[in-house]
mmCIF file of C-alpha atoms and ligand atoms in Angstrom:
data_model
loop_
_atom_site.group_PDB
_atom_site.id
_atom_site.type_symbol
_atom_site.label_atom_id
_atom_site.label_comp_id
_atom_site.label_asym_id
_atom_site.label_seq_id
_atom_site.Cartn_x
_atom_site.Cartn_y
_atom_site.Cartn_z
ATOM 1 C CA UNK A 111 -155.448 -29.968 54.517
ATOM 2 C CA UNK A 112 -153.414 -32.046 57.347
ATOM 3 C CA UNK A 113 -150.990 -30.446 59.227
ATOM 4 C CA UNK A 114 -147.811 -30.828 59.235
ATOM 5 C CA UNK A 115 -146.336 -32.023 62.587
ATOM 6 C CA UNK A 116 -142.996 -29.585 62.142
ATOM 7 C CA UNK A 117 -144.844 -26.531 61.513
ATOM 8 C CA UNK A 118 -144.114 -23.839 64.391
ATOM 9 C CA UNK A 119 -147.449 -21.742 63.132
ATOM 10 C CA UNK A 120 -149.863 -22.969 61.030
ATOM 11 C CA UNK A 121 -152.697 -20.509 59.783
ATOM 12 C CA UNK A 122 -155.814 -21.976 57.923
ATOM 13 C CA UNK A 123 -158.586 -19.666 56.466
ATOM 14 C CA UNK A 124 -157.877 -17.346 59.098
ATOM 15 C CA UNK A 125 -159.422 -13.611 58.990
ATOM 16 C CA UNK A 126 -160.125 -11.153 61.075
ATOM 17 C CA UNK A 127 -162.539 -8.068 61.148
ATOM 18 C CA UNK A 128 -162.419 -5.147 62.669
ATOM 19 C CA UNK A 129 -165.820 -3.360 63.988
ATOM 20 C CA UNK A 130 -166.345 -0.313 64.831
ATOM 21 C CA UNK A 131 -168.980 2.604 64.533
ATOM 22 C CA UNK A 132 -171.005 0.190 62.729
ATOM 23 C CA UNK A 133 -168.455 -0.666 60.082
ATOM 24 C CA UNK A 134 -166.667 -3.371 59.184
ATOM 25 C CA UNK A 135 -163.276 -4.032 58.309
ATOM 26 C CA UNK A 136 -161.808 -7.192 57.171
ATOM 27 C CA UNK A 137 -158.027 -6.671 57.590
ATOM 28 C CA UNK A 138 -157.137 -10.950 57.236
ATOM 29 C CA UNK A 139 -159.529 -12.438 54.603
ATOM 30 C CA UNK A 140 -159.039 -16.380 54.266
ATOM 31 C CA UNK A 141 -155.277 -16.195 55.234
ATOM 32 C CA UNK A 142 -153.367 -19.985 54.738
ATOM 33 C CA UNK A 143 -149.286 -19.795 56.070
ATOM 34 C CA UNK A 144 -146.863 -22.697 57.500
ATOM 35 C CA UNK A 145 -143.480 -21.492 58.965
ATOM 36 C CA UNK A 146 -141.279 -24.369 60.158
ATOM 37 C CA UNK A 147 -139.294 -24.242 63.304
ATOM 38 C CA UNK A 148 -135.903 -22.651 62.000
ATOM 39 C CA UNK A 149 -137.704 -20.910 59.642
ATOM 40 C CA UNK A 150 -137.254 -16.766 58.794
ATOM 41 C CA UNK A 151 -140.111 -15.014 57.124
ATOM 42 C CA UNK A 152 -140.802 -11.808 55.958
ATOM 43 C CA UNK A 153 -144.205 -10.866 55.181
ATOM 44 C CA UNK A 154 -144.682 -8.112 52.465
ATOM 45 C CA UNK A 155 -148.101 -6.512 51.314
ATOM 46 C CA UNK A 156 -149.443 -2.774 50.333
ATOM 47 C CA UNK A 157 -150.153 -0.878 53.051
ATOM 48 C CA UNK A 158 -152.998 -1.790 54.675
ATOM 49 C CA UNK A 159 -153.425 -5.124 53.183
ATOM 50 C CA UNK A 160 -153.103 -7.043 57.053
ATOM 51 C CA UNK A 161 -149.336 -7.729 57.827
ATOM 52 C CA UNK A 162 -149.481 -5.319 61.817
ATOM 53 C CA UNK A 163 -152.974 -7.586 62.153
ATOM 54 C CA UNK A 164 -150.989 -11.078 61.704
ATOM 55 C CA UNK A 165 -148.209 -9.552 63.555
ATOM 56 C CA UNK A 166 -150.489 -8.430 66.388
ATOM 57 C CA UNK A 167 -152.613 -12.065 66.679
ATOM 58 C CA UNK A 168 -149.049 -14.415 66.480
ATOM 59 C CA UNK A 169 -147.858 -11.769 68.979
ATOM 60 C CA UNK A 170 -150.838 -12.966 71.132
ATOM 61 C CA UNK A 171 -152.354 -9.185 71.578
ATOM 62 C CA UNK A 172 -155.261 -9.583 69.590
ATOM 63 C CA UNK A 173 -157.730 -12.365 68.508
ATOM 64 C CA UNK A 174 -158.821 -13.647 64.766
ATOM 65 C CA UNK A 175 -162.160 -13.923 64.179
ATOM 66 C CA UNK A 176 -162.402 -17.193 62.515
ATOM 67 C CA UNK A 177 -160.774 -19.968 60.907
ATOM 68 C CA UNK A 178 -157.276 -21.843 62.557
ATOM 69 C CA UNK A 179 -153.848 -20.605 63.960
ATOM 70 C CA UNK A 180 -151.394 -23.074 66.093
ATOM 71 C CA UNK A 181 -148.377 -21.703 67.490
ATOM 72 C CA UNK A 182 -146.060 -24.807 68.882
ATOM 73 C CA UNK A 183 -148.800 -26.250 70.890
ATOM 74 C CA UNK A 184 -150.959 -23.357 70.967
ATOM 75 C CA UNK A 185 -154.218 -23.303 69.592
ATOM 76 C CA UNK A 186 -154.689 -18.974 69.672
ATOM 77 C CA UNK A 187 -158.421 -19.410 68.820
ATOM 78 C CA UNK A 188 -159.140 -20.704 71.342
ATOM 79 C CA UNK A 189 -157.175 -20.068 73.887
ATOM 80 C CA UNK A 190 -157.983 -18.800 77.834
ATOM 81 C CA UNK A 191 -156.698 -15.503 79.342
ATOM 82 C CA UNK A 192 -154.327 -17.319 81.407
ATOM 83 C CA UNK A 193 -152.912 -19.475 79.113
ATOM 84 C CA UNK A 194 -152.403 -15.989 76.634
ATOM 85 C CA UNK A 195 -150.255 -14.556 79.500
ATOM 86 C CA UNK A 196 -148.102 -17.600 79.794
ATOM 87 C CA UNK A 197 -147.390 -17.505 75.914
ATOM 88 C CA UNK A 198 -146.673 -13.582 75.979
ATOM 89 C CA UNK A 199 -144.364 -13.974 78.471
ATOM 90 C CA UNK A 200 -142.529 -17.341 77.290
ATOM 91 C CA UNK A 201 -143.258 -18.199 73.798
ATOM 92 C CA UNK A 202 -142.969 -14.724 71.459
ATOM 93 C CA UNK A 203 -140.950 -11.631 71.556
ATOM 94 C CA UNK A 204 -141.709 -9.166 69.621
ATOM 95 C CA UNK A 205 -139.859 -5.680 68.353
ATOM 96 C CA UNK A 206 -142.148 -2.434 67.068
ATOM 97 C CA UNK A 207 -141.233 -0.423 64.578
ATOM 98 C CA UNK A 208 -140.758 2.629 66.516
ATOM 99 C CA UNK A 209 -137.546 2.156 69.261
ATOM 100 C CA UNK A 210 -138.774 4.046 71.730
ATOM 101 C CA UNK A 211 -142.339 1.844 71.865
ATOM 102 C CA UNK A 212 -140.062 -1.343 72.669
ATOM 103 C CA UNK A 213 -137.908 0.214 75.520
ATOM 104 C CA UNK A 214 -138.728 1.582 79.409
ATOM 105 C CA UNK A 215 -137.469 5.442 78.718
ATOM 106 C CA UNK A 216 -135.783 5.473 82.065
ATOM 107 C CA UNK A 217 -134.579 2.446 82.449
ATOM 108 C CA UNK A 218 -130.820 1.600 81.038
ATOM 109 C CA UNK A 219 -130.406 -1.030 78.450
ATOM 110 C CA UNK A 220 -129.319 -3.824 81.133
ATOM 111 C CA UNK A 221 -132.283 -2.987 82.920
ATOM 112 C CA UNK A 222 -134.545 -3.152 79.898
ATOM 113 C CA UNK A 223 -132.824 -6.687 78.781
ATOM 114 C CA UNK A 224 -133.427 -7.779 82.749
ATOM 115 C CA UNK A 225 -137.083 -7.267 82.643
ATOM 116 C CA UNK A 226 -138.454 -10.175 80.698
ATOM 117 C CA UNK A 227 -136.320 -12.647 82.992
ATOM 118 C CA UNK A 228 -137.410 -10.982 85.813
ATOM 119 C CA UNK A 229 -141.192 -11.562 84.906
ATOM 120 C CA UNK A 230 -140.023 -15.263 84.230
ATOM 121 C CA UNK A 231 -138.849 -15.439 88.065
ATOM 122 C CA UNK A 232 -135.037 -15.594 86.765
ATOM 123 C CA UNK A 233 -132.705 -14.200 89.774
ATOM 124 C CA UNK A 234 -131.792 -10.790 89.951
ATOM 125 C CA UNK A 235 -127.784 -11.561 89.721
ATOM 126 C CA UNK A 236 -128.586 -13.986 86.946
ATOM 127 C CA UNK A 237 -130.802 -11.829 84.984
ATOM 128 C CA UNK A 238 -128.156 -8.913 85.209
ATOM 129 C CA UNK A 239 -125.210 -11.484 83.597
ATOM 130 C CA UNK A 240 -127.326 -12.607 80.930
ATOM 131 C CA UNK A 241 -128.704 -9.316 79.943
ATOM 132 C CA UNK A 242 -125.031 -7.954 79.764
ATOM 133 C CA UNK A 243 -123.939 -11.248 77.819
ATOM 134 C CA UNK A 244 -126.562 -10.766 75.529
ATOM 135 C CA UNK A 245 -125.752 -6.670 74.995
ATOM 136 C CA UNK A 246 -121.990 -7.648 74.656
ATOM 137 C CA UNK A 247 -123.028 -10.571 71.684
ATOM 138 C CA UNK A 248 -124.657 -7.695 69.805
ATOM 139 C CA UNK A 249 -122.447 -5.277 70.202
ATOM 140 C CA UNK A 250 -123.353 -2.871 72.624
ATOM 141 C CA UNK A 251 -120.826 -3.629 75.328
ATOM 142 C CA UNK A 252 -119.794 -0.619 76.738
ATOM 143 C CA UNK A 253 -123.056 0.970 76.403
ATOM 144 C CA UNK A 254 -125.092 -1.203 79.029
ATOM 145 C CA UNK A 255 -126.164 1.275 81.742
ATOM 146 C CA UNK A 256 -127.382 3.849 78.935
ATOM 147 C CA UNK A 257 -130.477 5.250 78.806
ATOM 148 C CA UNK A 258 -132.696 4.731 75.410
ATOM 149 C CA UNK A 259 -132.241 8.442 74.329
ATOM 150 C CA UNK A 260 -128.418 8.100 75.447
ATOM 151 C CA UNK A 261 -128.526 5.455 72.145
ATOM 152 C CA UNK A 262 -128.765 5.782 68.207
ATOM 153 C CA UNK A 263 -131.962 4.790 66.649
ATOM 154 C CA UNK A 264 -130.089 1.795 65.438
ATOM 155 C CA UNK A 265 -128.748 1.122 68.780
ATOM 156 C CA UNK A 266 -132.046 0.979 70.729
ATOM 157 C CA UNK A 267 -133.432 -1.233 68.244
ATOM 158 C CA UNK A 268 -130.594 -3.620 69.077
ATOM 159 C CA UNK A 269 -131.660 -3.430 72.668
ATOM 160 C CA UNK A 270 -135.154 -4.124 71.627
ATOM 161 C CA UNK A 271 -134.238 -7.154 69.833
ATOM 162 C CA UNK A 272 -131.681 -8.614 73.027
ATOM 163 C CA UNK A 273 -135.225 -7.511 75.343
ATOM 164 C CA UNK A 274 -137.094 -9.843 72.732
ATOM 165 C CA UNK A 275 -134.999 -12.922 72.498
ATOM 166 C CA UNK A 276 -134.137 -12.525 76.598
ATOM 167 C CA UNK A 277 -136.324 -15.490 78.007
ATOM 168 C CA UNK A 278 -135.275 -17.385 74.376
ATOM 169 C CA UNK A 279 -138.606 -17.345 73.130
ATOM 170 C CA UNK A 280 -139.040 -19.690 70.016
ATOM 171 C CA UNK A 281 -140.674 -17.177 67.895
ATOM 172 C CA UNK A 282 -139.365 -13.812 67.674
ATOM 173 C CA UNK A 283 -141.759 -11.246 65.563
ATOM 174 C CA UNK A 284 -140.924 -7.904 64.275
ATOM 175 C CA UNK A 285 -143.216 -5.202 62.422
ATOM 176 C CA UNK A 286 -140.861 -3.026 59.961
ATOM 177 C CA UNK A 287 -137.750 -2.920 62.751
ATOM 178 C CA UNK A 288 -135.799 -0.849 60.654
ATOM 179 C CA UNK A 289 -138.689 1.298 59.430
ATOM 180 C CA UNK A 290 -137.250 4.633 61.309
ATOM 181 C CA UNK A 291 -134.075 4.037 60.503
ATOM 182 C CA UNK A 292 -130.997 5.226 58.238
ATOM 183 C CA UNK A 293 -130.263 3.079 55.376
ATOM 184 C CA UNK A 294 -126.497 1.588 57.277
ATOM 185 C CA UNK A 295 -128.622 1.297 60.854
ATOM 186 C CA UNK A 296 -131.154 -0.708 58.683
ATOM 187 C CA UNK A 297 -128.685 -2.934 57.310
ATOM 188 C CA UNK A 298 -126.962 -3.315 60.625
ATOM 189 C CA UNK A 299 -130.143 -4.881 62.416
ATOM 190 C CA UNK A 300 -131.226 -6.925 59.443
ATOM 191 C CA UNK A 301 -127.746 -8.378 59.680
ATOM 192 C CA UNK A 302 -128.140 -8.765 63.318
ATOM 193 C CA UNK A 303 -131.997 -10.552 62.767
ATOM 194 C CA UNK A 304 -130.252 -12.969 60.527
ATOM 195 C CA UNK A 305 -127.577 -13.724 62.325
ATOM 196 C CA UNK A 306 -129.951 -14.586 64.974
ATOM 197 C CA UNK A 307 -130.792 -17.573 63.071
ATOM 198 C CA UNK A 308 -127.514 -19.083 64.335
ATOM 199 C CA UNK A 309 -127.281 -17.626 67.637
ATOM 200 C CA UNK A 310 -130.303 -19.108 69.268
HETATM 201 N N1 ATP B 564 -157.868 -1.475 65.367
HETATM 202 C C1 ATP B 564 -158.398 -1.370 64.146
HETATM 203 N N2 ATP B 564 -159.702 -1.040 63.965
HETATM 204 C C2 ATP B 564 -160.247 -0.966 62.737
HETATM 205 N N3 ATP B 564 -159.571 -1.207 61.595
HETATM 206 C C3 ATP B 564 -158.275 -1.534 61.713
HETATM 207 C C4 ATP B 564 -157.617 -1.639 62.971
HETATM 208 N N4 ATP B 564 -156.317 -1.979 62.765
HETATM 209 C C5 ATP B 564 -156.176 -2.099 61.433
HETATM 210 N N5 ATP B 564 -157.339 -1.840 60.790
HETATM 211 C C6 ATP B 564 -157.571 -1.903 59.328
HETATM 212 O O1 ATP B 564 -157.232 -3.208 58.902
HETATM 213 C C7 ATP B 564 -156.552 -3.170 57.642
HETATM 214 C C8 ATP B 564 -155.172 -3.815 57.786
HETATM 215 O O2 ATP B 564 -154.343 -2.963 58.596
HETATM 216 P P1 ATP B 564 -152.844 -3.339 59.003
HETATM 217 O O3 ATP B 564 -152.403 -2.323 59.983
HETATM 218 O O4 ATP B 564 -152.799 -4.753 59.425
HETATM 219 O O5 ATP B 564 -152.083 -3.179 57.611
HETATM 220 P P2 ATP B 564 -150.513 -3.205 57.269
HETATM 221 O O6 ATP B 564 -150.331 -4.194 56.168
HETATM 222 O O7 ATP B 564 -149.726 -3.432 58.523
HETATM 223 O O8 ATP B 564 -150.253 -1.739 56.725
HETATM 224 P P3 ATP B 564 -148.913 -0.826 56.810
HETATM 225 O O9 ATP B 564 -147.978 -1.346 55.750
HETATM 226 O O10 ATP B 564 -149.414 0.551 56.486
HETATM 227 O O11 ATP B 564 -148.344 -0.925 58.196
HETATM 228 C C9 ATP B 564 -156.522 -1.710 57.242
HETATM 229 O O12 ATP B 564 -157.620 -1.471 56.391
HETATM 230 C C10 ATP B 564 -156.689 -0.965 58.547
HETATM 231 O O13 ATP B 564 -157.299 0.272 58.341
HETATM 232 MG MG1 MG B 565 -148.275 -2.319 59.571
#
């Protein structure tokens, strides 16, 4: 199969098997997928049946074990440490299901927002204006020099998201954002991923 040129990721007979004790597991098992620049996806499957793996090898934190994956330019199969860092830090964001795994407890929501552009070298004044800007756009003005457990459930994961999309990474990954939260929080940061689409 050729690839297609406007694909952001492209995934060809791609698995991946877990080891251990002796045992093997094989979580991906021949996985094809295109998602075009633009494009919002949501991946749904049985428990069990691989979506945290694909998460967790897009996301650039663990490896597949065989077959083809391309994000933008990068070939993730193949790829060196160094070059891994680089597309961590610049090219995916990511939110967790559970809000407190995406935040710094004792940092304050501006601070959490700042720390991705401060790993990209962004200035500290800067990083501190576009961290509130981004707060204020989803709705948390007000609430910037708050603590995670000063915040709703719903609330953090909205921080999460502005710490994700801080350095405007072109892919932004979540795993079940809304999965520990209340039906209206749920719908409030779904509405807030899609609206996304337009913001960036
Ligand atoms: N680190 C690991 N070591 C060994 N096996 C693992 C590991 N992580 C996941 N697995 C196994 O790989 C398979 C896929 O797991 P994965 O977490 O990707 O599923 P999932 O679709 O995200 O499930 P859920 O909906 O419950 O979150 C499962 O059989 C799981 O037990
Ligand atoms: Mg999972």
């Amino acid at each position: 199969m050729k690839d297609d040129p406007n694909a952001h990721i492209i995934c060809r007979d791609l698995f991946k098997i877990y080891k251990r004790a002796g045992l093997e597991v094989v979580a991906l098992r021949g996985l094809d997928m295109e998602v075009a620049t633009g494009e919002m996806v949501a991946i749904l499957g049985s428990s069990g049946s691989g979506k945290s793996t694909l998460l967790n090898i897009l996301a650039g934190l663990d490896k597949p074990s065989a077959g083809h994956i391309r994000v933008g330019t990068r070939d993730l199969l193949n790829i060196s440490d160094a070059e891994l860092v680089m597309y961590r830090r610049l090219d995916v964001g990511f939110v967790w299901q559970v809000p407190g795994r995406n935040l710094v407890p004792y940092l304050s929501a501006v601070e959490n927002v700042s720390l991705p552009m401060a790993i990209a070298g962004v200035q500290k004044r800067e990083r501190r204006k576009s961290a509130g800007d981004l707060l204020s756009a989803l709705g948390l003005e007000g609430k910037l020099n708050r603590q995670p457990h000063q915040l709703s459930g719903g609330e953090q994961q909205r921080v999460a998201i502005a710490l994700a999309i801080a350095n405007s990474p072109p892919l932004l990954l979540a795993d079940e954002p809304t999965g520990e939260l209340d039906t209206e929080s749920a719908a409030e940061v779904f509405r807030l991923l899609q609206s996304l689409l337009f913001l960036l």
